mmCIF file of C-alpha atoms in Angstrom:
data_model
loop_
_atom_site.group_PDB
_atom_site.id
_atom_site.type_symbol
_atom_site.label_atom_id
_atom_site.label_comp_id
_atom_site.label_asym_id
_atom_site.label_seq_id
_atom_site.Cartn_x
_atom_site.Cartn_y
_atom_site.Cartn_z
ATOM 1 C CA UNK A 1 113.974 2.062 -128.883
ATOM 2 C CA UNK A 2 115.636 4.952 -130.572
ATOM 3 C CA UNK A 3 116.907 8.063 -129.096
ATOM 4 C CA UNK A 4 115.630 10.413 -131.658
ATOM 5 C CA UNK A 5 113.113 9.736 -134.303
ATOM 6 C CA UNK A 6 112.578 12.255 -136.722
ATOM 7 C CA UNK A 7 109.240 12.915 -139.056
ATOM 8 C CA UNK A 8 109.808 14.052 -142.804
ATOM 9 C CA UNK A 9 112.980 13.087 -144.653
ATOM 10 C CA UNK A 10 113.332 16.957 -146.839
ATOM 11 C CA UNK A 11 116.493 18.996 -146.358
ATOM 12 C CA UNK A 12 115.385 19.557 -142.490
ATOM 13 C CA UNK A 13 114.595 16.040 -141.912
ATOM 14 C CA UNK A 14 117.947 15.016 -143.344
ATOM 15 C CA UNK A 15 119.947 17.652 -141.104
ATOM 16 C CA UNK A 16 118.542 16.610 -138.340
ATOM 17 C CA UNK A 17 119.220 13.010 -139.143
ATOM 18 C CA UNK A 18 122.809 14.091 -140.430
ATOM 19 C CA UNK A 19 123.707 15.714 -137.091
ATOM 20 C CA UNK A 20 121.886 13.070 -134.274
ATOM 21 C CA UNK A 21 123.424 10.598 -135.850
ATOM 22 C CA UNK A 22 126.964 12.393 -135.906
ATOM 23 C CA UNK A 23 126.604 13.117 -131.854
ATOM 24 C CA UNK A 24 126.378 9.141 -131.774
ATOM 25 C CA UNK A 25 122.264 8.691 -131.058
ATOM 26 C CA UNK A 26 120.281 5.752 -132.386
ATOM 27 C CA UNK A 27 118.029 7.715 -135.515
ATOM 28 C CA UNK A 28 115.383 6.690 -137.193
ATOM 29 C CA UNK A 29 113.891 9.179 -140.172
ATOM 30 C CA UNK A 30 110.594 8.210 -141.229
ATOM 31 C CA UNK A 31 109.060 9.939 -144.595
ATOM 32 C CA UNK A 32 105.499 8.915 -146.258
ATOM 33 C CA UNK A 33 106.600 9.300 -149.810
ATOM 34 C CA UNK A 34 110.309 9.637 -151.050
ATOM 35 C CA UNK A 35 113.192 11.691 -149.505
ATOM 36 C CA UNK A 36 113.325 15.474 -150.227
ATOM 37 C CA UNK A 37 110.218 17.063 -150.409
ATOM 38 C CA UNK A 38 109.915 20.040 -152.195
ATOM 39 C CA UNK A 39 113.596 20.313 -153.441
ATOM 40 C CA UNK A 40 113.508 17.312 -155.398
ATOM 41 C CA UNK A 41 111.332 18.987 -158.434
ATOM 42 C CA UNK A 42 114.197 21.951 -158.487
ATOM 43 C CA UNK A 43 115.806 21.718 -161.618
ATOM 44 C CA UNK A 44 119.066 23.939 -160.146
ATOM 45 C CA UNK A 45 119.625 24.997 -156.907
ATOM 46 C CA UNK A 46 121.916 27.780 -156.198
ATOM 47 C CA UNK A 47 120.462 28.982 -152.637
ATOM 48 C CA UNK A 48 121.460 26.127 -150.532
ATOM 49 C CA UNK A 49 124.853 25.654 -148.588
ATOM 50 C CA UNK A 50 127.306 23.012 -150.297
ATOM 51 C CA UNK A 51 125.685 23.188 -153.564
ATOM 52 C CA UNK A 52 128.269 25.684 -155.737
ATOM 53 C CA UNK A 53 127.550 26.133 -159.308
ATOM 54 C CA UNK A 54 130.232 24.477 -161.443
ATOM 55 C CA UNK A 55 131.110 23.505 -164.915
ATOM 56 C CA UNK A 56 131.504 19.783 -164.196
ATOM 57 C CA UNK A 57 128.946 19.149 -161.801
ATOM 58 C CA UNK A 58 125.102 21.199 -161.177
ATOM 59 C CA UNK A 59 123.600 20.547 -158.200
ATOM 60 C CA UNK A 60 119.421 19.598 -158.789
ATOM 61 C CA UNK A 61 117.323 18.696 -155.909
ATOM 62 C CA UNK A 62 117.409 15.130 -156.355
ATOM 63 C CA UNK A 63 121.143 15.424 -156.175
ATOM 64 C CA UNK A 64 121.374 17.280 -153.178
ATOM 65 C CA UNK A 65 118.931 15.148 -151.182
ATOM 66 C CA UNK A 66 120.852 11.960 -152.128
ATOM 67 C CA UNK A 67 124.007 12.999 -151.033
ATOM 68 C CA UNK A 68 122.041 14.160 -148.123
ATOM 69 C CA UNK A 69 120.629 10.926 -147.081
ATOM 70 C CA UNK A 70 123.527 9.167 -148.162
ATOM 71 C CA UNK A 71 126.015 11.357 -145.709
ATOM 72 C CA UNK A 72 123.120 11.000 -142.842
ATOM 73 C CA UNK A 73 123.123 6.672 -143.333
ATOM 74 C CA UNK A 74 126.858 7.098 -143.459
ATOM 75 C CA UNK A 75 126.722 8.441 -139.829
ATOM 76 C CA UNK A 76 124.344 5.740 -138.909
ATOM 77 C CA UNK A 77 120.713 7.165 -139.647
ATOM 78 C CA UNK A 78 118.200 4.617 -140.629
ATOM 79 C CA UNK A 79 115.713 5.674 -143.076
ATOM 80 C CA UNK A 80 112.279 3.973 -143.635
ATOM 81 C CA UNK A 81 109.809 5.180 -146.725
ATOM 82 C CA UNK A 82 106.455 4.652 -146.939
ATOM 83 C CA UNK A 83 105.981 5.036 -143.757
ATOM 84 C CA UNK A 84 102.974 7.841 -143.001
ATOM 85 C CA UNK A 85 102.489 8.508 -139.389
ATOM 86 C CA UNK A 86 99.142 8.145 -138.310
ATOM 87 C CA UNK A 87 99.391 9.087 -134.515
ATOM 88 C CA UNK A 88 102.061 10.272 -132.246
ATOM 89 C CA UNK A 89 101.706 9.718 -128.109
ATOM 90 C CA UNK A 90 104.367 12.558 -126.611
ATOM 91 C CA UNK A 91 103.117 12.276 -122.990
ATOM 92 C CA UNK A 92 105.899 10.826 -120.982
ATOM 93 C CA UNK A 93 109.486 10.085 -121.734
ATOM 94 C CA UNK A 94 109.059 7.333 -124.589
ATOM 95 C CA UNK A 95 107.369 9.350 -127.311
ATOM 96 C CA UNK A 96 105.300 6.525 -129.189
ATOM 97 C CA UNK A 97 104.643 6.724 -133.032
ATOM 98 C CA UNK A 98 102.118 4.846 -135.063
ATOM 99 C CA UNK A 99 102.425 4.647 -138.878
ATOM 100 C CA UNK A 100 100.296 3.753 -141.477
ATOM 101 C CA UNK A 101 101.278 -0.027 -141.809
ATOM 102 C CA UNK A 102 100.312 -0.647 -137.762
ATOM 103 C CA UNK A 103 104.090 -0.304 -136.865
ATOM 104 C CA UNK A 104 104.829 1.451 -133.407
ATOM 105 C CA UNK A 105 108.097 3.103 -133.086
ATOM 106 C CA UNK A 106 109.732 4.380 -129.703
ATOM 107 C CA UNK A 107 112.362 7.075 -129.094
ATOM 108 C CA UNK A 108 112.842 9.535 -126.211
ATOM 109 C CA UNK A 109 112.599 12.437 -128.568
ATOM 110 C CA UNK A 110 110.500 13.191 -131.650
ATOM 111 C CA UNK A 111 111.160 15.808 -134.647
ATOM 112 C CA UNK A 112 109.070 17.055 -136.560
ATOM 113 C CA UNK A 113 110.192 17.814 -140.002
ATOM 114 C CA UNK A 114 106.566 17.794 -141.482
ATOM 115 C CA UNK A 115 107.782 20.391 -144.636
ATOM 116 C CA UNK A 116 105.448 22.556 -146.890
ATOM 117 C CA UNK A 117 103.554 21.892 -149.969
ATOM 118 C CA UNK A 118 103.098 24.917 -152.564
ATOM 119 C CA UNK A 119 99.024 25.876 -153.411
ATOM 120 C CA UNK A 120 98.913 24.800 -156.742
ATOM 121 C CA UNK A 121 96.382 27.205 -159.235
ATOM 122 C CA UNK A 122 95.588 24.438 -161.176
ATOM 123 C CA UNK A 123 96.640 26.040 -164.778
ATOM 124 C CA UNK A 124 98.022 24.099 -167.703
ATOM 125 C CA UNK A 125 101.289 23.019 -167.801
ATOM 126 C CA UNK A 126 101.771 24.140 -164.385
ATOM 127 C CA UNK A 127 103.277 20.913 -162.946
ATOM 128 C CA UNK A 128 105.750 20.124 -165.723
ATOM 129 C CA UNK A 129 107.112 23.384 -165.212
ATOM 130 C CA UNK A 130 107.324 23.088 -161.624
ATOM 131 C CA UNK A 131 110.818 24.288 -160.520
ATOM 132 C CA UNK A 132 111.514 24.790 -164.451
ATOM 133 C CA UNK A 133 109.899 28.571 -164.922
ATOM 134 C CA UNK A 134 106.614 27.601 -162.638
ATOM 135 C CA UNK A 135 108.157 28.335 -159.231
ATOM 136 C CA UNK A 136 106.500 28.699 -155.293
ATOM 137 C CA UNK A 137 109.214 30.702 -153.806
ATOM 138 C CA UNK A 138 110.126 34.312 -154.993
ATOM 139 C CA UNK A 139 113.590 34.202 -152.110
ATOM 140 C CA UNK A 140 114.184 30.916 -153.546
ATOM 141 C CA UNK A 141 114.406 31.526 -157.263
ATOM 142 C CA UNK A 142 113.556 34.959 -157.679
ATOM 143 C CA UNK A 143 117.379 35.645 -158.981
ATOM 144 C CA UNK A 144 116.826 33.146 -161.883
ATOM 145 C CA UNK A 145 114.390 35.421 -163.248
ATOM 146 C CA UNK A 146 116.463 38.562 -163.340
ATOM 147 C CA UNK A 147 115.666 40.808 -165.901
ATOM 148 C CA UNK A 148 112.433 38.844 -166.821
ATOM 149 C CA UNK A 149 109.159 39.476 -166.800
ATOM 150 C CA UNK A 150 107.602 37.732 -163.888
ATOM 151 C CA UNK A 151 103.845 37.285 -162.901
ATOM 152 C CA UNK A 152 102.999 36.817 -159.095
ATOM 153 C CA UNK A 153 99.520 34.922 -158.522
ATOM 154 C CA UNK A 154 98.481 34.518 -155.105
ATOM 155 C CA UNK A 155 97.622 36.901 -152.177
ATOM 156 C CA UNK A 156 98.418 37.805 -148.444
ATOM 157 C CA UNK A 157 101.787 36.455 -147.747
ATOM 158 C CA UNK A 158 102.576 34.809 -151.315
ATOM 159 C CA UNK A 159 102.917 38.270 -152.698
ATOM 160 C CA UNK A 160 103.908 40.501 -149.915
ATOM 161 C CA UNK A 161 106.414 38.027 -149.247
ATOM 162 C CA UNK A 162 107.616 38.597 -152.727
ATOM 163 C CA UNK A 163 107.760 42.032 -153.032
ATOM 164 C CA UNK A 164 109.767 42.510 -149.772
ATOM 165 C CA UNK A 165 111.992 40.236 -151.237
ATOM 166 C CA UNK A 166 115.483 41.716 -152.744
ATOM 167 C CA UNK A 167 114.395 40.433 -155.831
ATOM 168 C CA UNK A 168 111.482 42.220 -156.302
ATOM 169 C CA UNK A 169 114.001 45.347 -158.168
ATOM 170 C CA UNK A 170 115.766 43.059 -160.402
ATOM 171 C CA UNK A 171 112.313 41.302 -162.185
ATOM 172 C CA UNK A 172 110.054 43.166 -164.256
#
């Protein structure tokens, strides 16, 4: 029985393993793939706390997230890959969850961490240069392109939430 059990091992995931596991509760992280989610196909990130821009050391997704998971197991976090849950049972005080391989897990309190995936257009070279020119965020990486000419592709919130973005005046 854990005291927290926490769905999706990305940046949130991690946190909220990171910090349970600092106020001393039994946590168990489970992720269906590999740790990080999106993050890990960012070649540089500059817009996330802790990870400053320096001449010895860049911080890239997979960098951040395994300093992440290592600080969180440091504190005590278990983390389990491969593990896809297939049903959760929230009624009651033991929240029960079911994954993929028939194992039931039981905690007193569930988060969900469950991340997003970008809508992919399907054009060539569009996954190798995922995080490397192709990018899903405008707020994220918007700044690398400053000065550039940028094309936005998508509709309803993918481009209004671009152009309300501060980086909307510094990309041609």
């Amino acid at each position: 029985m854990y005291d927290v059990i926490i769905i999706g091992g990305g940046p949130a995931g991690l946190t909220a393993a990171l910090y349970n596991a600092r106020a001393r509760l039994n946590v168990l992280l489970l992720e269906k793939t590999k740790l990080g989610g999106q993050i890990v196909s960012t070649h540089e990130i500059a817009n996330f706390p802790g990870s400053i821009k320096s001449t010895d050391e860049e911080t890239s997704g997979p960098e951040l997230i395994r300093r992440m998971a290592d600080q969180a197991k440091q504190f005590g976090a278990e983390i389990q890959l491969r593990k896809e849950v297939t049903d959760l049972d929230l009624e009651g005080s033991v929240k029960k969850i079911t994954c993929n391989d028939g194992s039931v897990y039981e905690a007193h309190a569930v988060i969900c961490a469950n991340g997003a995936f970008p809508r992919e257009i399907g054009c060539t070279g569009e996954r190798e240069l995922a995080g490397k020119g192709v990018s899903y965020c405008a707020t994220c990486d918007g700044a690398f392109f400053e000065d550039m000419e940028v094309f936005v592709i998508g509709g309803g919130n993918s481009f209004s939430g671009g152009r309300s973005n501060v980086h909307y005046d510094i990309c041609s």
